[in-house]
Each structure stands twice: as structure tokens, then as C-alpha cells.
Tab-separated table of C-alpha atoms in Angstrom:
chain	number	residue	atom	x	y	z
A	1	GLN	CA	-7.345	12.779	-13.724
A	2	GLU	CA	-6.967	11.742	-10.196
A	3	GLN	CA	-3.365	10.578	-9.129
A	4	LEU	CA	-1.895	8.853	-6.223
A	5	VAL	CA	1.603	9.711	-4.737
A	6	GLU	CA	3.679	7.442	-2.776
A	7	SER	CA	6.305	8.540	-0.310
A	8	GLY	CA	8.094	7.480	2.749
A	9	GLY	CA	10.367	4.699	1.517
A	10	GLY	CA	13.972	4.474	2.162
A	11	LEU	CA	17.036	2.319	3.268
A	12	VAL	CA	16.650	0.672	6.754
A	13	GLN	CA	18.250	-2.086	8.567
A	14	ALA	CA	16.572	-5.354	9.349
A	15	GLY	CA	14.255	-4.785	12.431
A	16	GLY	CA	13.624	-1.057	11.716
A	17	SER	CA	10.633	0.812	10.764
A	18	LEU	CA	9.233	2.894	7.951
A	19	ARG	CA	6.019	4.769	7.531
A	20	LEU	CA	4.714	5.108	3.800
A	21	SER	CA	2.062	7.611	2.723
A	22	CYS	CA	-0.206	7.662	-0.430
A	23	ALA	CA	-1.747	10.910	-1.105
A	24	ALA	CA	-4.600	10.993	-3.552
A	25	SER	CA	-5.646	14.088	-5.291
A	26	GLY	CA	-9.342	12.979	-5.310
A	27	SER	CA	-11.446	11.509	-2.620
A	28	ILE	CA	-10.355	7.981	-1.361
A	29	SER	CA	-13.795	7.654	0.363
A	30	SER	CA	-15.324	7.327	-3.151
A	31	HIS	CA	-13.462	3.923	-3.506
A	32	ASN	CA	-14.446	0.675	-1.941
A	33	ALA	CA	-11.004	0.088	-0.653
A	34	MET	CA	-7.529	1.418	-0.610
A	35	GLY	CA	-4.545	-0.744	-0.658
A	36	TRP	CA	-0.898	-1.132	-0.736
A	37	TYR	CA	0.985	-3.388	-2.958
A	38	ARG	CA	4.618	-4.207	-3.517
A	39	GLN	CA	6.845	-5.543	-6.418
A	40	ALA	CA	10.046	-6.963	-5.667
A	41	PRO	CA	12.716	-7.396	-8.623
A	42	GLY	CA	11.783	-10.117	-11.213
A	43	LYS	CA	8.128	-10.551	-9.374
A	44	VAL	CA	4.659	-9.411	-10.043
A	45	HIS	CA	2.836	-6.858	-7.860
A	46	GLU	CA	1.416	-8.475	-4.645
A	47	LEU	CA	-1.135	-7.184	-2.391
A	48	VAL	CA	0.187	-6.165	0.925
A	49	ALA	CA	-2.718	-4.475	2.915
A	50	LEU	CA	-6.178	-3.570	1.942
A	51	ILE	CA	-8.445	-1.129	3.933
A	52	SER	CA	-12.065	-0.919	2.960
A	53	ASP	CA	-14.678	1.875	3.156
A	54	ASP	CA	-16.264	0.382	6.213
A	55	GLY	CA	-12.900	-0.042	7.904
A	56	SER	CA	-12.430	-3.684	7.501
A	57	ILE	CA	-8.710	-4.624	6.939
A	58	LYS	CA	-7.028	-7.461	5.139
A	59	TYR	CA	-3.210	-8.293	5.236
A	60	ALA	CA	-0.792	-10.517	3.361
A	61	ASP	CA	0.225	-13.481	5.557
A	62	SER	CA	3.728	-12.447	5.125
A	63	VAL	CA	3.183	-8.903	6.842
A	64	LYS	CA	0.607	-9.633	9.585
A	65	GLY	CA	1.618	-8.461	12.954
A	66	ARG	CA	4.176	-6.229	11.602
A	67	PHE	CA	2.403	-3.841	9.033
A	68	THR	CA	-0.524	-1.684	9.782
A	69	ILE	CA	-2.477	0.314	7.193
A	70	SER	CA	-4.743	3.152	7.977
A	71	ARG	CA	-6.610	5.908	6.131
A	72	ASP	CA	-7.407	9.664	6.790
A	73	ASN	CA	-10.436	10.611	4.410
A	74	ALA	CA	-10.208	14.187	5.533
A	75	LYS	CA	-6.522	14.073	4.152
A	76	ASN	CA	-7.281	11.683	1.152
A	77	THR	CA	-4.262	9.843	2.319
A	78	VAL	CA	-3.595	6.144	3.156
A	79	TYR	CA	-0.662	5.051	5.408
A	80	LEU	CA	1.337	2.000	5.930
A	81	GLN	CA	3.353	1.634	8.957
A	82	MET	CA	5.969	-1.056	8.675
A	83	ASN	CA	7.703	-2.417	11.795
A	84	SER	CA	10.291	-5.204	12.327
A	85	LEU	CA	11.225	-4.953	8.468
A	86	GLU	CA	12.901	-7.917	7.055
A	87	PRO	CA	15.245	-8.132	3.842
A	88	GLU	CA	12.284	-10.011	2.201
A	89	ASP	CA	10.272	-6.774	2.489
A	90	THR	CA	12.586	-5.110	-0.071
A	91	ALA	CA	10.370	-3.942	-2.971
A	92	VAL	CA	8.845	-0.980	-4.582
A	93	TYR	CA	5.697	-0.046	-2.735
A	94	TYR	CA	2.709	1.203	-4.591
A	95	CYS	CA	-0.653	2.374	-3.617
A	96	ASN	CA	-4.114	1.728	-5.533
A	97	ALA	CA	-7.772	2.025	-5.167
A	98	GLU	CA	-10.294	-0.977	-5.662
A	99	ASP	CA	-13.687	-0.639	-6.815
A	100	CYS	CA	-16.269	-3.513	-6.728
A	101	SER	CA	-19.349	-4.434	-8.765
A	102	ALA	CA	-21.460	-7.617	-9.299
A	103	TYR	CA	-18.662	-8.654	-11.696
A	104	GLY	CA	-15.842	-8.505	-9.382
A	105	CYS	CA	-13.252	-6.022	-8.135
A	106	SER	CA	-10.918	-4.075	-10.127
A	107	LEU	CA	-7.804	-1.627	-9.591
A	108	MET	CA	-8.423	1.935	-10.703
A	109	TYR	CA	-5.427	3.477	-11.256
A	110	ASN	CA	-2.300	2.710	-13.538
A	111	TRP	CA	0.777	1.835	-11.242
A	112	GLY	CA	2.607	5.217	-10.386
A	113	GLN	CA	6.212	5.470	-9.501
A	114	GLY	CA	5.907	4.050	-6.143
A	115	THR	CA	8.352	4.337	-3.305
A	116	GLN	CA	11.524	2.112	-2.870
A	117	VAL	CA	11.781	0.177	0.331
A	118	THR	CA	15.179	-1.396	0.981
A	119	VAL	CA	16.019	-3.483	3.906
A	120	SER	CA	19.484	-4.546	4.689
A	121	SER	CA	20.480	-7.392	6.758
């Protein structure tokens, strides 16, 4: 079964940067899109950034201008560069794949362990 493994989280001061990585055991190019999501304590998962197989990108309004998603199909890895981090960015970050059909789009993996990002003020 294909797996996604997130890494790169840590503790950083407000204004700092982190780069997250998501390594897939299978081919990420087989999916319509790859995305980063996050879950803060007591909250549901929210989409942070999504990159499609055609290169189009979507960001949550709260991270626009600060975060950058990218993908390396040859390495089957998706990245999230996070700059100007804020305490509100504190969460567990997960990656997932999205596939779409005429009936809509669905996430293809169960949530893994994710990687914890903690931003101190």
C-alpha cells in the first residue's frame, strides 16, 4: 500500500521559516493533485496548499504570500516552504493526494502521523 511520510516540522520563533517534505512510496504524478493540510488542536483538518498535476496552485488565504508549495515528480516528493511563520500556524501538518472524477474530488490516503509545527511568539 502506498504511503506518505511527512517530515521537517519543529519549533520555531515567530517570523522564522521551515521547509516540510512529503515523501511518497508511489508515484505522485499518478494523482490529480497533492496537497498540504493542517490540524490545530480542537480543530478539523484544513487545506493549506494544493498543487495540481498541471502545475496550478491554490493556497488558503491565511498563508498566501508566506507559504510556497512545490513538487518533484522524479523524487515523488512534495514540499512546503513556510516563511514568516505566525503562532496561528501552529498545527500538525499532513500531506495527501487528491483525485477527481465526474462525481467530485476525494482524498486518497488516510491521515498519517504528520509533522508538528510549533511557532512561539
